[in-house]
Short mmCIF file of C-alpha atoms in Angstrom, two decimals:
data_model
loop_
_atom_site.label_atom_id
_atom_site.label_comp_id
_atom_site.label_asym_id
_atom_site.label_seq_id
_atom_site.Cartn_x
_atom_site.Cartn_y
_atom_site.Cartn_z
CA MET A 1 24.16 25.76 21.60
CA SER A 2 22.42 26.24 24.96
CA PRO A 3 20.26 23.44 26.36
CA ARG A 4 16.49 23.73 26.04
CA THR A 5 14.50 25.18 28.93
CA LYS A 6 11.82 23.18 30.76
CA GLU A 7 9.17 25.27 28.99
CA GLN A 8 10.67 24.45 25.59
CA ASN A 9 10.79 20.74 26.45
CA ASP A 10 7.17 20.84 27.62
CA ALA A 11 6.09 22.59 24.40
CA ILE A 12 7.91 19.97 22.29
CA ARG A 13 6.33 17.16 24.31
CA GLU A 14 2.84 18.64 23.87
CA MET A 15 3.38 19.07 20.13
CA ARG A 16 4.60 15.47 19.81
CA MET A 17 1.63 14.16 21.81
CA ASP A 18 -0.83 16.03 19.56
CA GLN A 19 0.98 14.71 16.49
CA ILE A 20 0.83 11.15 17.84
CA MET A 21 -2.86 11.43 18.82
CA GLN A 22 -3.90 12.72 15.39
CA ALA A 23 -1.89 9.98 13.70
CA ALA A 24 -3.38 7.34 16.01
CA ALA A 25 -6.91 8.44 15.12
CA GLU A 26 -6.14 8.28 11.40
CA ALA A 27 -4.49 4.87 11.76
CA TYR A 28 -7.44 3.57 13.79
CA LEU A 29 -9.89 4.68 11.09
CA GLU A 30 -7.90 2.69 8.55
CA LYS A 31 -7.00 -0.43 10.55
CA GLY A 32 -9.18 -0.49 13.63
CA ILE A 33 -7.81 -2.36 16.62
CA GLN A 34 -5.28 -4.07 14.33
CA LEU A 35 -3.19 -0.89 14.20
CA GLU A 36 0.34 -1.07 15.60
CA ILE A 37 2.67 1.58 17.03
CA ARG A 38 4.64 1.49 13.76
CA ASP A 39 1.47 2.51 11.86
CA VAL A 40 1.08 5.52 14.12
CA ALA A 41 4.75 6.43 13.73
CA LEU A 42 4.41 6.26 9.95
CA LYS A 43 1.32 8.48 9.94
CA ALA A 44 2.95 10.96 12.33
CA GLU A 45 6.18 10.94 10.29
CA LEU A 46 8.09 10.12 13.46
CA GLY A 47 10.52 7.37 14.30
CA TYR A 48 9.08 4.20 15.83
CA GLY A 49 11.28 4.77 18.89
CA THR A 50 9.87 8.28 19.38
CA VAL A 51 6.28 7.04 19.57
CA TYR A 52 7.33 4.05 21.67
CA HIS A 53 9.03 6.49 24.09
CA TYR A 54 5.57 7.93 24.88
CA TYR A 55 3.53 4.74 24.61
CA LYS A 56 4.74 1.22 25.32
CA ASN A 57 1.77 -0.38 23.53
CA LYS A 58 -1.22 0.54 21.39
CA TYR A 59 -3.72 0.05 24.21
CA MET A 60 -2.07 2.73 26.35
CA LEU A 61 -2.12 5.03 23.33
CA LEU A 62 -5.76 4.32 22.51
CA GLU A 63 -6.74 4.79 26.15
CA ASP A 64 -5.25 8.31 26.14
CA LEU A 65 -6.86 9.00 22.78
CA LEU A 66 -10.30 8.05 24.12
CA TRP A 67 -9.96 10.06 27.34
CA GLU A 68 -8.95 13.13 25.33
CA ALA A 69 -11.88 12.50 23.02
CA LEU A 70 -14.25 12.35 26.00
CA ASN A 71 -13.04 15.76 27.17
CA ARG A 72 -13.45 17.22 23.68
CA THR A 73 -16.90 15.66 23.34
CA GLU A 74 -18.03 17.23 26.58
CA SER A 75 -16.66 20.63 25.51
CA ALA A 76 -18.41 20.34 22.13
CA VAL A 77 -21.87 19.70 23.60
CA MET A 78 -21.57 21.84 26.75
CA SER A 79 -23.43 24.80 25.24
CA ALA A 80 -26.44 22.54 24.57
CA MET A 81 -26.38 21.16 28.12
CA THR A 82 -26.15 24.56 29.78
CA GLY A 83 -27.94 26.77 27.25
CA GLU A 84 -31.37 28.35 27.25
CA GLY A 85 -34.47 26.74 25.85
CA GLY A 86 -36.58 23.67 26.44
CA SER A 87 -35.24 20.16 26.77
CA LEU A 88 -36.23 19.16 23.24
CA LEU A 89 -34.35 22.10 21.71
CA LYS A 90 -31.36 21.24 23.90
CA ALA A 91 -31.46 17.60 22.78
CA GLU A 92 -31.57 18.65 19.12
CA SER A 93 -28.72 21.12 19.64
CA PHE A 94 -26.73 18.46 21.52
CA SER A 95 -27.21 16.00 18.61
CA ARG A 96 -26.25 18.59 16.01
CA LEU A 97 -23.09 19.60 17.91
CA LEU A 98 -22.15 15.97 18.50
CA LEU A 99 -22.55 15.02 14.84
CA GLN A 100 -20.49 18.03 13.72
CA LYS A 101 -17.77 17.09 16.20
CA CYS A 102 -17.78 13.46 15.03
CA ILE A 103 -17.31 14.53 11.43
CA HIS A 104 -14.44 16.92 12.12
CA ASP A 105 -12.69 15.12 14.99
CA PRO A 106 -12.02 11.43 14.25
CA SER A 107 -11.16 10.69 17.88
CA VAL A 108 -14.67 11.71 18.99
CA PHE A 109 -16.16 9.41 16.37
CA ILE A 110 -13.84 6.62 17.58
CA LEU A 111 -15.00 7.21 21.16
CA LEU A 112 -18.69 6.98 20.26
CA LYS A 113 -18.14 3.92 18.08
CA THR A 114 -16.07 2.21 20.78
CA VAL A 115 -18.64 2.94 23.49
CA SER A 116 -21.46 1.68 21.27
CA ASP A 117 -19.42 -1.51 20.67
CA ASN A 118 -18.98 -1.80 24.45
CA PHE A 119 -15.17 -1.82 24.08
CA HIS A 120 -15.36 -5.42 22.89
CA HIS A 121 -12.08 -5.13 20.95
CA PHE A 122 -10.14 -4.08 24.05
CA PRO A 123 -8.70 -6.60 26.48
CA GLY A 124 -9.40 -6.65 30.20
CA ASN A 125 -11.39 -4.11 32.18
CA ARG A 126 -9.22 -1.05 31.66
CA PHE A 127 -12.06 0.96 30.10
CA ILE A 128 -14.67 0.60 32.85
CA LYS A 129 -13.84 4.04 34.29
CA LEU A 130 -13.95 5.65 30.85
CA PHE A 131 -17.35 4.06 30.17
CA ASP A 132 -18.69 5.23 33.55
CA ASP A 133 -17.45 8.77 32.89
CA PHE A 134 -19.00 8.75 29.41
CA GLN A 135 -22.31 7.69 30.94
CA GLU A 136 -22.19 10.39 33.60
CA ARG A 137 -20.88 13.26 31.47
CA ILE A 138 -22.48 12.61 28.06
CA TYR A 139 -25.10 9.87 27.91
CA LEU A 140 -27.21 10.40 31.05
CA PRO A 141 -27.57 14.19 30.58
CA PHE A 142 -28.76 13.47 27.02
CA VAL A 143 -31.24 10.84 28.25
CA ALA A 144 -32.60 13.42 30.72
CA MET A 145 -33.16 15.89 27.85
CA ILE A 146 -35.02 13.24 25.88
CA ARG A 147 -37.13 12.26 28.90
CA GLU A 148 -38.19 15.85 29.57
CA GLY A 149 -38.40 17.02 25.95
CA ILE A 150 -40.43 14.22 24.40
CA SER A 151 -42.05 12.69 27.48
CA SER A 152 -40.75 9.41 26.16
CA LYS A 153 -41.75 6.15 27.80
CA SER A 154 -38.28 4.83 27.02
CA PRO A 155 -35.79 7.75 26.86
CA GLU A 156 -32.83 5.35 26.94
CA LYS A 157 -34.10 3.58 23.82
CA ALA A 158 -34.58 6.92 22.04
CA ALA A 159 -31.11 8.11 23.13
CA ASN A 160 -29.55 4.84 21.91
CA LEU A 161 -31.32 5.22 18.57
CA ILE A 162 -30.00 8.76 18.18
CA PHE A 163 -26.43 7.87 19.16
CA GLY A 164 -26.52 4.86 16.84
CA THR A 165 -27.79 6.97 13.96
CA LEU A 166 -25.10 9.62 14.51
CA VAL A 167 -22.38 6.95 14.59
CA GLY A 168 -23.80 5.23 11.50
CA CYS A 169 -24.04 8.47 9.49
CA THR A 170 -20.49 9.41 10.43
CA THR A 171 -19.21 5.93 9.56
CA LEU A 172 -20.71 6.09 6.07
CA ASN A 173 -19.31 9.54 5.44
CA ILE A 174 -15.82 8.88 6.84
CA HIS A 175 -15.35 5.64 4.94
CA HIS A 176 -16.61 7.15 1.70
CA ASN A 177 -14.56 10.37 2.06
CA MET A 178 -17.68 12.55 2.18
CA ARG A 179 -17.04 14.44 5.43
CA ASN A 180 -17.84 17.83 3.91
CA GLU A 181 -21.02 16.61 2.21
CA ILE A 182 -22.96 15.41 5.24
CA ASP A 183 -26.18 17.36 5.90
CA VAL A 184 -25.99 17.72 9.68
CA ASP A 185 -29.18 19.77 10.05
CA GLY A 186 -31.15 17.51 7.73
CA ILE A 187 -30.09 14.36 9.59
CA VAL A 188 -30.90 15.79 13.03
CA ASP A 189 -34.25 17.18 11.84
CA MET A 190 -35.17 13.80 10.37
CA ILE A 191 -34.21 11.94 13.57
CA PHE A 192 -36.22 14.19 15.85
CA SER A 193 -39.27 14.47 13.62
CA GLY A 194 -39.36 10.66 13.52
CA ILE A 195 -38.97 10.25 17.27
CA GLN A 196 -41.60 12.87 18.10
CA SER A 197 -44.17 11.41 15.72
CA LYS A 198 -43.59 7.91 17.11
CA GLU A 199 -43.96 9.06 20.72
CA ARG A 200 -47.31 10.80 20.08
#
């Protein structure tokens, strides 16, 4: 049997990493920060040593998971940030896309929940850069849409309310196994009709 090529090894590594990331997200939803590498290995149906080969501890694994989630979050809402239409329509589209992504991609939900909790479960300052990037790439562009679209006196407060509502709705649906039942359009319409009427 001939040895594997570099391309084959890279493909196997990428497949393993995806497998580990998906398993880590599932394990985190079940156990939170209490998850261990063995929990991830079990979910991924891989040996403990295989997962440990890629990640020496759960914090390194979760850090990669959250950075990947940030990239996927940005991709998910990019069309709202760069699309046509007024700022209010963009903010609504952004919220709709973000909620859909949270429901279907647990790592994005974990990112939003972790940011809203200010990383308080994680030791040290290793997530400062991730938080700063989240602010720059996701949060501040959304605040700008709110500021322009609603002429809000406190766009940060409105943005926080929206993010909190999206996280809360996703939490309820994930933990009650209702991911396919959530009314994304109804939730976003309700949020924005409430914010607009309050700002008038």
